[in-house]
Amino acid sequence: MHMRYVIFIGLLSLLTVSYGQELPKKTLWQGQLGPIRLLLRINIDSLTNRPTARFESPDQGANNIPVSDLRITADSVVATSAMIAGTFRGKFSAGRQALDGVWLQRGVLPQPITLKRVEQVMAMSRPQLPKPPLPYRSDSLTFQNADQSIRYGATLTRPATGQTFPAVVLITGSGPQDRDETLMGHKPFLVIADNLTRNGFAVLRVDDRGFGQTTGNFATATSTDFANDVLAAIAYLKTRPDVDKKRIGLIGHSEGGMIAPMVAVQSPDVAYIVSLAGVSVKGADLLKKQLSAGARLAGVSGEALAASDQFFSTLIDRIVAQPIDQVIPIDTLRQVYRTWRKQQPDDRARGLGMDNEPALTPMLMQFSTPWFRNFLRYDPVPTLSKLTIPVLAMNGEKDYQVDATDNLNSFDTNLKRAGNKRYKIVMMPGLNHLFQTAKTGAGVEYGQIEETFSPKALDIMTAWLKEVVK
């Protein structure tokens, strides 16, 4: 999460259009806002024959930001998205192949930008993605949970030679994700699976429930439900003659690193786990620190940072205080905002991008979902204190989403308390939450970095796993 909330959700926006100059039915315009690509995609609605448009920010994983007000004249284009309180104003160059203009957004200084007409979005360089032919077998498959209420879409990779193999299940982080944990062109789970399969492991990666080829309802699911999905994956692996049933392990990233211990204390079939930036402190404490760190990376400081921290701390505490079996009315959370807003000067609230209550409502609604409420209340410590199987806990030193020091210390303290003699704690200098080599660790860098997953981190994880399954 980042300080300035831009919640990209599939809401229909009322579109105001005026135009006085014909454009081809489909045009794509691309420019740079500092390191971030901004795209304006203009189409013609097939029913109304009127222009429609959307913004895209592929480096931030935002590909459908509706334009609510589009104005095209003989010499200019003005496109506004109410969802993100952002506007592009530009004038056509000679030949109409570029738009020279400015980007305006609440809480951000005006930024000059030139959008050039392009035929297609330039592909992002992702050199670690495996390229065929692959020296191992890879099969798309489906399996079901015990009561057959959910069908899972998955991919299993396994070595080309041999009879039985140690196997791992990959567990994604928070938010609906596909089996590759795809984000901004990166596919970290594909890279991990490729590396481990080349080193003798069978690897099962699975679409999240309600996403991709997996059925079920993501919106109502909690971490407990995702743990049950992992148990279903383990049960499936146990049916396969090419899997060594005594050497099944789990690799979880972020929330997945929290879910892996939950599963391990329930299932004697889990022989070892790897936590990649796994959560090992209370969810509420983690989120407060994450939001504050994200704000600092975005340049917020001083009284503005203190005000931001105060709002989110109060909001999170109010959510946690509500009994879990009771719905939180959205007006209750709006009131938290209104009380805070009365205490803030207009320029400070505007600078934080928090001066507009309707624009914050989607974020407040997100905070009141079943997953969010359960995550904020969850304390991993009792589970970690029972974990006696081999554990590798790794974090990137520049991870602002899951603080490396706090969470690795919690793993260390509580695995010792469990009497676990077979664990390893690794702090990776210079790596971010995705285990990329990073400058600052800020989320804005994720899409800019070509590296998907640090080769050094892959080597450490692979060597540890091979030692554990010997």
Coordinates of C-alpha atoms in Angstrom, one line a residue:
M1 CA 0.0 0.0 0.0
H2 CA 1.1 3.5 -0.6
M3 CA 0.4 6.9 1.0
R4 CA -1.7 8.3 -1.9
Y5 CA -4.4 5.8 -2.3
V6 CA -5.4 5.2 -5.9
I7 CA -7.9 2.3 -5.7
F8 CA -8.3 1.0 -9.2
I9 CA -11.6 -0.8 -9.1
G10 CA -14.0 -1.6 -11.9
L11 CA -16.6 1.1 -11.3
L12 CA -18.5 2.6 -14.2
S13 CA -18.0 6.3 -14.5
L14 CA -20.3 8.8 -16.1
L15 CA -18.5 10.0 -19.2
T16 CA -18.7 13.6 -20.4
V17 CA -17.5 13.9 -24.0
S18 CA -17.1 16.8 -26.3
Y19 CA -15.1 16.8 -29.5
G20 CA -14.7 18.9 -32.6
Q21 CA -12.0 16.9 -34.6
E22 CA -12.1 13.4 -35.8
L23 CA -9.4 11.0 -34.6
P24 CA -8.9 7.4 -35.9
K25 CA -11.2 5.0 -34.1
K26 CA -8.3 3.8 -31.9
T27 CA -5.3 5.8 -30.8
L28 CA -2.7 5.1 -28.1
W29 CA -0.6 7.9 -26.5
Q30 CA 2.3 7.2 -24.2
G31 CA 4.6 9.4 -22.1
Q32 CA 6.7 9.5 -19.0
L33 CA 5.9 11.0 -15.6
G34 CA 9.4 10.8 -14.2
P35 CA 10.1 7.1 -14.1
I36 CA 6.5 6.1 -14.6
R37 CA 4.8 5.5 -18.0
L38 CA 1.4 7.1 -18.5
L39 CA -0.8 5.9 -21.3
L40 CA -4.0 7.4 -22.7
R41 CA -6.0 5.0 -24.8
I42 CA -8.8 6.6 -26.9
N43 CA -11.4 4.3 -28.5
I44 CA -14.8 4.8 -30.3
D45 CA -17.8 3.2 -28.6
S46 CA -19.4 0.8 -31.1
L47 CA -22.9 1.6 -29.9
T48 CA -22.8 5.4 -29.5
N49 CA -20.0 6.1 -32.0
R50 CA -18.6 8.5 -29.4
P51 CA -15.0 8.6 -28.0
T52 CA -14.2 6.8 -24.8
A53 CA -10.9 6.7 -23.0
R54 CA -8.9 5.3 -20.2
F55 CA -5.6 5.9 -18.6
E56 CA -3.1 3.1 -18.0
S57 CA 0.0 3.0 -15.7
P58 CA 1.6 -0.4 -16.5
D59 CA 4.6 0.3 -14.2
Q60 CA 2.1 0.5 -11.3
G61 CA -0.1 -2.4 -12.5
A62 CA -3.0 -0.1 -13.3
N63 CA -4.5 -0.9 -16.7
N64 CA -8.1 0.4 -16.6
I65 CA -8.5 3.8 -15.1
P66 CA -11.7 5.2 -16.6
V67 CA -11.7 8.7 -18.0
S68 CA -14.9 10.4 -16.8
D69 CA -14.5 13.7 -18.8
L70 CA -13.0 13.6 -22.3
R71 CA -12.7 16.8 -24.5
I72 CA -11.2 16.7 -27.9
T73 CA -10.9 19.8 -30.1
A74 CA -9.1 20.7 -33.3
D75 CA -5.9 21.5 -31.3
S76 CA -6.2 19.9 -27.9
V77 CA -7.2 16.9 -25.7
V78 CA -8.3 17.2 -22.1
A79 CA -8.9 13.9 -20.2
T80 CA -10.0 13.7 -16.6
S81 CA -10.4 10.6 -14.3
A82 CA -12.5 11.4 -11.3
M83 CA -11.4 8.1 -9.8
I84 CA -7.8 9.3 -9.3
A85 CA -8.6 13.0 -9.4
G86 CA -6.1 13.3 -12.3
T87 CA -6.3 15.4 -15.5
F88 CA -4.1 15.5 -18.6
R89 CA -4.3 18.7 -20.7
G90 CA -2.4 18.7 -24.0
K91 CA -2.1 20.4 -27.4
F92 CA -1.5 18.6 -30.6
S93 CA 1.9 19.0 -32.3
A94 CA 2.2 19.6 -36.0
G95 CA 1.1 16.3 -37.6
R96 CA -1.0 15.3 -34.6
Q97 CA 1.6 12.7 -33.6
A98 CA 2.2 14.1 -30.1
L99 CA 0.4 15.9 -27.3
D100 CA 2.5 18.5 -25.4
G101 CA 0.9 19.1 -22.0
V102 CA 0.7 18.8 -18.3
W103 CA -0.5 16.2 -15.7
L104 CA -2.5 17.6 -12.9
Q105 CA -3.5 15.5 -9.8
R106 CA -4.8 16.4 -6.4
G107 CA -1.9 16.6 -3.9
V108 CA 0.8 16.5 -6.6
L109 CA 2.5 19.5 -8.3
P110 CA 1.7 19.9 -12.0
Q111 CA 4.1 17.9 -14.1
P112 CA 4.9 18.6 -17.8
I113 CA 4.5 15.6 -20.0
T114 CA 4.5 14.8 -23.7
L115 CA 2.3 11.9 -24.9
K116 CA 3.4 10.5 -28.2
R117 CA 1.2 8.5 -30.5
V118 CA 2.3 4.9 -30.6
E119 CA 1.0 1.7 -32.2
Q120 CA 1.5 -0.5 -29.2
V121 CA 2.9 -0.4 -25.6
M122 CA 6.5 -1.1 -25.4
A123 CA 7.1 -4.5 -23.8
M124 CA 8.8 -4.5 -20.4
S125 CA 12.2 -6.3 -20.3
R126 CA 12.0 -9.3 -18.0
P127 CA 15.1 -11.3 -18.7
Q128 CA 14.7 -13.9 -16.0
L129 CA 11.4 -15.3 -17.5
P130 CA 12.2 -18.8 -18.7
K131 CA 12.2 -19.4 -22.5
P132 CA 11.4 -22.7 -24.3
P133 CA 12.5 -25.3 -24.8
L134 CA 12.4 -26.1 -21.1
P135 CA 14.5 -29.0 -19.7
Y136 CA 11.7 -30.3 -17.6
R137 CA 8.0 -31.2 -17.8
S138 CA 5.3 -28.6 -17.2
D139 CA 1.6 -29.4 -17.1
S140 CA -1.5 -27.3 -16.6
L141 CA -4.0 -29.2 -14.5
T142 CA -7.0 -28.9 -12.1
F143 CA -7.8 -30.5 -8.8
Q144 CA -10.6 -30.0 -6.2
N145 CA -10.8 -29.6 -2.5
A146 CA -12.3 -32.3 -0.2
D147 CA -15.9 -31.3 -0.6
Q148 CA -15.5 -30.4 -4.3
S149 CA -16.7 -26.9 -3.7
I150 CA -13.7 -25.4 -5.4
R151 CA -11.8 -26.4 -8.5
Y152 CA -8.2 -25.1 -8.6
G153 CA -6.3 -24.2 -11.8
A154 CA -2.6 -24.9 -11.4
T155 CA 0.7 -25.7 -13.1
L156 CA 3.0 -28.6 -12.0
T157 CA 6.6 -28.6 -13.1
R158 CA 8.8 -31.6 -12.5
P159 CA 12.2 -32.9 -13.7
A160 CA 12.2 -34.7 -17.0
T161 CA 14.0 -37.7 -15.5
G162 CA 13.5 -39.6 -12.3
Q163 CA 10.7 -41.5 -10.5
T164 CA 9.8 -39.4 -7.4
F165 CA 10.7 -35.9 -6.4
P166 CA 10.5 -33.6 -3.4
A167 CA 7.7 -31.2 -4.0
V168 CA 6.8 -27.6 -2.9
V169 CA 3.6 -25.6 -3.1
L170 CA 4.0 -21.9 -3.7
I171 CA 1.6 -19.6 -1.7
T172 CA 0.9 -16.1 -3.1
G173 CA 0.8 -12.9 -1.1
S174 CA -2.3 -10.7 -0.4
G175 CA -4.7 -9.7 -3.1
P176 CA -6.1 -11.9 -5.9
Q177 CA -3.2 -13.3 -7.9
D178 CA -2.5 -15.8 -10.6
R179 CA -0.3 -18.9 -10.2
D180 CA 2.8 -16.9 -11.3
E181 CA 2.1 -14.1 -8.8
T182 CA 2.2 -11.8 -11.9
L183 CA 2.8 -8.1 -11.0
M184 CA 3.9 -5.4 -13.5
G185 CA 5.2 -7.9 -16.0
H186 CA 7.1 -9.8 -13.4
K187 CA 6.2 -13.5 -12.7
P188 CA 8.3 -14.3 -9.6
F189 CA 6.6 -17.7 -8.9
L190 CA 7.4 -18.8 -12.5
V191 CA 11.0 -17.8 -12.0
I192 CA 11.1 -19.7 -8.7
A193 CA 9.5 -22.7 -10.1
D194 CA 11.8 -22.8 -13.1
N195 CA 14.9 -22.6 -10.8
L196 CA 13.7 -25.2 -8.3
T197 CA 12.6 -27.7 -11.0
R198 CA 16.0 -27.4 -12.7
N199 CA 17.3 -28.4 -9.3
G200 CA 15.2 -31.6 -8.8
F201 CA 12.0 -30.4 -7.3
A202 CA 8.4 -30.7 -8.4
V203 CA 6.7 -27.4 -8.0
L204 CA 2.9 -26.7 -7.8
R205 CA 1.7 -23.2 -8.3
V206 CA -2.0 -22.4 -8.1
D207 CA -4.3 -19.5 -9.1
D208 CA -6.0 -17.9 -6.0
R209 CA -9.6 -18.8 -5.4
G210 CA -11.9 -16.8 -7.5
F211 CA -9.1 -15.8 -9.9
G212 CA -7.7 -17.2 -13.1
Q213 CA -8.8 -20.8 -13.5
T214 CA -9.8 -21.3 -9.9
T215 CA -13.4 -21.1 -8.8
G216 CA -14.7 -19.8 -5.5
N217 CA -15.2 -16.3 -4.1
F218 CA -12.1 -14.3 -3.3
A219 CA -14.0 -11.3 -1.9
T220 CA -15.4 -13.1 1.1
A221 CA -12.3 -15.2 1.7
T222 CA -9.8 -14.8 4.7
S223 CA -6.4 -16.1 5.4
T224 CA -8.0 -19.2 7.0
D225 CA -9.7 -20.0 3.7
F226 CA -6.4 -19.6 1.8
A227 CA -4.8 -22.0 4.3
N228 CA -7.5 -24.5 3.4
D229 CA -6.7 -24.0 -0.3
V230 CA -3.1 -25.0 0.5
L231 CA -4.2 -28.1 2.4
A232 CA -6.2 -29.1 -0.8
A233 CA -3.0 -28.6 -2.8
I234 CA -1.1 -30.9 -0.5
A235 CA -3.8 -33.5 -0.7
Y236 CA -3.5 -33.4 -4.4
L237 CA 0.2 -33.8 -4.4
K238 CA -0.2 -36.9 -2.2
T239 CA -2.2 -38.6 -4.9
R240 CA 0.6 -38.4 -7.4
P241 CA 3.0 -41.3 -7.7
D242 CA 5.8 -39.0 -8.8
V243 CA 5.8 -37.0 -5.6
D244 CA 7.7 -38.1 -2.5
K245 CA 5.0 -37.8 0.1
K246 CA 7.5 -37.4 3.0
R247 CA 9.3 -34.4 1.3
I248 CA 6.4 -32.0 0.6
G249 CA 7.1 -28.4 1.6
L250 CA 5.7 -24.9 1.3
I251 CA 7.1 -21.6 0.0
G252 CA 5.0 -18.6 0.9
H253 CA 5.5 -14.9 -0.1
S254 CA 4.3 -12.0 2.1
E255 CA 0.9 -13.2 3.4
G256 CA 1.8 -16.6 2.0
G257 CA 4.7 -16.6 4.4
M258 CA 2.2 -16.2 7.2
I259 CA -0.2 -18.9 5.8
A260 CA 2.6 -21.5 5.5
P261 CA 3.1 -21.8 9.3
M262 CA -0.7 -21.9 9.7
V263 CA -0.9 -24.9 7.4
A264 CA 2.2 -26.6 8.8
V265 CA 0.8 -26.8 12.4
Q266 CA -2.4 -28.3 11.0
S267 CA -0.8 -30.9 8.6
P268 CA 1.8 -33.5 9.5
D269 CA 2.4 -33.8 5.7
V270 CA 4.4 -30.5 5.7
A271 CA 8.0 -31.3 6.0
Y272 CA 9.6 -27.8 5.7
I273 CA 8.7 -24.3 4.9
V274 CA 10.3 -21.2 3.3
S275 CA 9.0 -17.8 4.3
L276 CA 9.8 -15.0 1.7
A277 CA 9.0 -11.7 3.4
G278 CA 6.5 -13.5 5.5
V279 CA 4.4 -11.7 8.1
S280 CA 5.2 -12.8 11.7
V281 CA 3.9 -9.8 13.7
K282 CA 0.3 -8.7 14.3
G283 CA -1.4 -7.5 11.2
A284 CA -2.5 -4.2 12.7
D285 CA 1.1 -3.4 13.8
L286 CA 2.5 -4.4 10.4
L287 CA 0.1 -2.3 8.4
K288 CA 0.7 0.8 10.6
K289 CA 4.4 0.6 10.0
Q290 CA 3.9 -0.2 6.3
L291 CA 1.8 2.8 5.7
S292 CA 4.2 5.1 7.5
A293 CA 7.2 3.7 5.6
G294 CA 5.4 4.1 2.3
A295 CA 4.6 7.7 3.1
R296 CA 8.2 8.5 3.9
L297 CA 9.3 6.9 0.7
A298 CA 6.8 9.1 -1.1
G299 CA 8.5 12.2 0.4
V300 CA 6.1 12.8 3.3
S301 CA 7.7 14.1 6.4
G302 CA 7.3 16.3 9.5
E303 CA 3.8 17.3 10.6
A304 CA 2.3 15.8 7.4
L305 CA 3.8 12.4 8.2
A306 CA 2.6 12.6 11.8
A307 CA -0.9 13.5 10.7
S308 CA -1.0 10.6 8.2
D309 CA 0.2 8.2 10.9
Q310 CA -2.4 9.5 13.3
F311 CA -5.2 8.9 10.8
F312 CA -4.3 5.4 9.8
S313 CA -3.5 4.4 13.4
T314 CA -6.9 5.6 14.6
L315 CA -8.6 4.0 11.7
I316 CA -6.9 0.6 12.2
D317 CA -7.6 0.6 15.9
R318 CA -11.2 1.4 15.3
I319 CA -11.5 -1.6 12.9
V320 CA -9.8 -4.0 15.3
A321 CA -12.0 -2.8 18.2
Q322 CA -15.2 -3.9 16.3
P323 CA -16.2 -7.5 17.3
I324 CA -15.3 -9.7 14.3
D325 CA -18.8 -11.0 14.1
Q326 CA -20.3 -7.5 13.7
V327 CA -20.4 -5.6 10.4
I328 CA -18.6 -2.2 10.4
P329 CA -20.8 0.4 8.8
I330 CA -18.9 2.4 6.3
D331 CA -20.2 5.6 8.0
T332 CA -18.3 4.6 11.1
L333 CA -15.1 4.7 9.1
R334 CA -16.1 7.9 7.4
Q335 CA -16.6 9.5 10.8
V336 CA -13.0 8.6 11.7
Y337 CA -11.9 10.4 8.6
R338 CA -14.2 13.4 9.3
T339 CA -12.9 13.8 12.8
W340 CA -9.3 13.7 11.5
R341 CA -10.0 16.1 8.6
K342 CA -11.4 18.8 10.9
Q343 CA -8.0 18.8 12.7
Q344 CA -6.0 19.3 9.5
P345 CA -5.2 22.5 7.6
D346 CA -6.5 22.3 4.0
D347 CA -3.1 22.5 2.4
R348 CA -1.8 19.5 4.5
A349 CA -4.8 17.3 3.7
R350 CA -4.5 18.3 0.1
G351 CA -0.8 17.6 0.0
L352 CA -1.5 14.1 1.4
G353 CA -4.2 13.5 -1.2
M354 CA -6.7 13.1 1.7
D355 CA -8.8 16.2 1.3
N356 CA -11.7 14.5 -0.6
E357 CA -14.0 12.1 1.3
P358 CA -15.6 10.5 -1.7
A359 CA -12.2 9.7 -3.2
L360 CA -11.2 7.9 0.0
T361 CA -14.4 5.9 0.3
P362 CA -13.1 2.9 -1.8
M363 CA -10.2 2.6 0.5
L364 CA -12.4 2.7 3.6
M365 CA -14.6 0.0 2.0
Q366 CA -11.5 -2.1 1.4
F367 CA -10.4 -1.8 5.0
S368 CA -13.8 -3.2 6.1
T369 CA -13.7 -6.4 4.0
P370 CA -13.6 -9.8 5.8
W371 CA -10.0 -10.5 4.7
F372 CA -8.7 -7.1 5.9
R373 CA -10.5 -7.3 9.3
N374 CA -9.2 -10.8 9.9
F375 CA -5.7 -9.9 8.8
L376 CA -5.5 -6.9 11.1
R377 CA -6.6 -9.0 14.1
Y378 CA -4.3 -12.0 13.4
D379 CA -1.3 -12.7 15.6
P380 CA 1.1 -15.2 14.1
V381 CA 3.1 -15.6 17.3
P382 CA 1.1 -18.6 18.8
T383 CA 1.5 -20.5 15.5
L384 CA 5.2 -19.8 15.1
S385 CA 5.7 -20.9 18.7
K386 CA 4.5 -24.4 17.8
L387 CA 6.6 -24.8 14.6
T388 CA 9.4 -27.4 14.9
I389 CA 9.9 -28.4 11.3
P390 CA 12.8 -26.9 9.2
V391 CA 12.2 -23.2 8.4
L392 CA 14.0 -20.7 6.2
A393 CA 12.9 -17.1 6.8
M394 CA 14.2 -14.5 4.3
N395 CA 13.5 -10.8 4.0
G396 CA 14.9 -8.0 1.9
E397 CA 16.5 -5.3 3.8
K398 CA 14.8 -2.6 1.7
D399 CA 11.3 -4.2 2.2
Y400 CA 9.0 -1.4 3.3
Q401 CA 5.8 -3.5 3.2
V402 CA 7.0 -6.3 5.6
D403 CA 9.7 -4.7 7.8
A404 CA 12.6 -7.1 7.6
T405 CA 14.0 -6.4 11.1
D406 CA 10.7 -6.7 12.9
N407 CA 9.5 -9.9 11.1
L408 CA 12.8 -11.8 11.1
N409 CA 13.3 -11.0 14.8
S410 CA 9.8 -12.4 15.4
F411 CA 10.6 -15.6 13.5
D412 CA 13.8 -16.0 15.4
T413 CA 12.3 -15.4 18.9
N414 CA 9.3 -17.6 18.4
L415 CA 11.0 -20.5 16.6
K416 CA 13.5 -20.6 19.6
R417 CA 10.5 -20.6 21.9
A418 CA 9.2 -23.6 20.0
G419 CA 12.5 -25.4 20.6
N420 CA 13.1 -25.5 16.8
K421 CA 16.7 -26.4 16.1
R422 CA 16.4 -26.4 12.3
Y423 CA 15.7 -22.9 11.1
K424 CA 17.7 -20.3 9.3
I425 CA 17.2 -16.5 9.3
V426 CA 18.5 -14.5 6.3
M427 CA 18.4 -10.7 5.8
M428 CA 19.1 -9.9 2.2
P429 CA 20.9 -6.5 1.8
G430 CA 19.6 -4.2 -0.9
L431 CA 16.5 -6.3 -1.8
N432 CA 12.9 -5.1 -1.7
H433 CA 9.6 -6.8 -0.9
L434 CA 9.7 -8.7 -4.2
F435 CA 13.4 -9.7 -3.6
Q436 CA 14.5 -7.4 -6.4
T437 CA 17.8 -5.5 -6.1
A438 CA 16.4 -2.0 -5.4
K439 CA 17.5 1.6 -4.9
T440 CA 15.0 2.6 -2.2
G441 CA 12.5 -0.3 -1.9
A442 CA 9.6 1.9 -2.9
G443 CA 6.7 0.2 -4.7
V444 CA 7.1 2.6 -7.6
E445 CA 10.3 0.8 -8.5
Y446 CA 8.8 -2.7 -8.8
G447 CA 7.9 -2.3 -12.5
Q448 CA 11.0 -0.3 -13.4
I449 CA 13.4 -3.0 -12.2
E450 CA 14.2 -5.6 -14.8
E451 CA 15.2 -8.2 -12.3
T452 CA 12.3 -10.4 -11.2
F453 CA 13.9 -12.2 -8.3
S454 CA 17.5 -11.8 -7.0
P455 CA 19.7 -14.7 -8.3
K456 CA 21.5 -14.6 -4.9
A457 CA 18.3 -15.1 -3.0
L458 CA 17.3 -17.9 -5.4
D459 CA 20.7 -19.6 -4.7
I460 CA 20.4 -19.3 -0.9
M461 CA 16.8 -20.7 -1.0
T462 CA 17.7 -23.5 -3.4
A463 CA 20.8 -24.6 -1.5
W464 CA 18.8 -24.7 1.8
L465 CA 16.0 -26.7 0.3
K466 CA 18.4 -29.3 -1.3
E467 CA 20.1 -29.7 2.1
V468 CA 16.8 -30.2 3.9
V469 CA 15.4 -32.9 1.5
K470 CA 18.7 -34.9 1.3

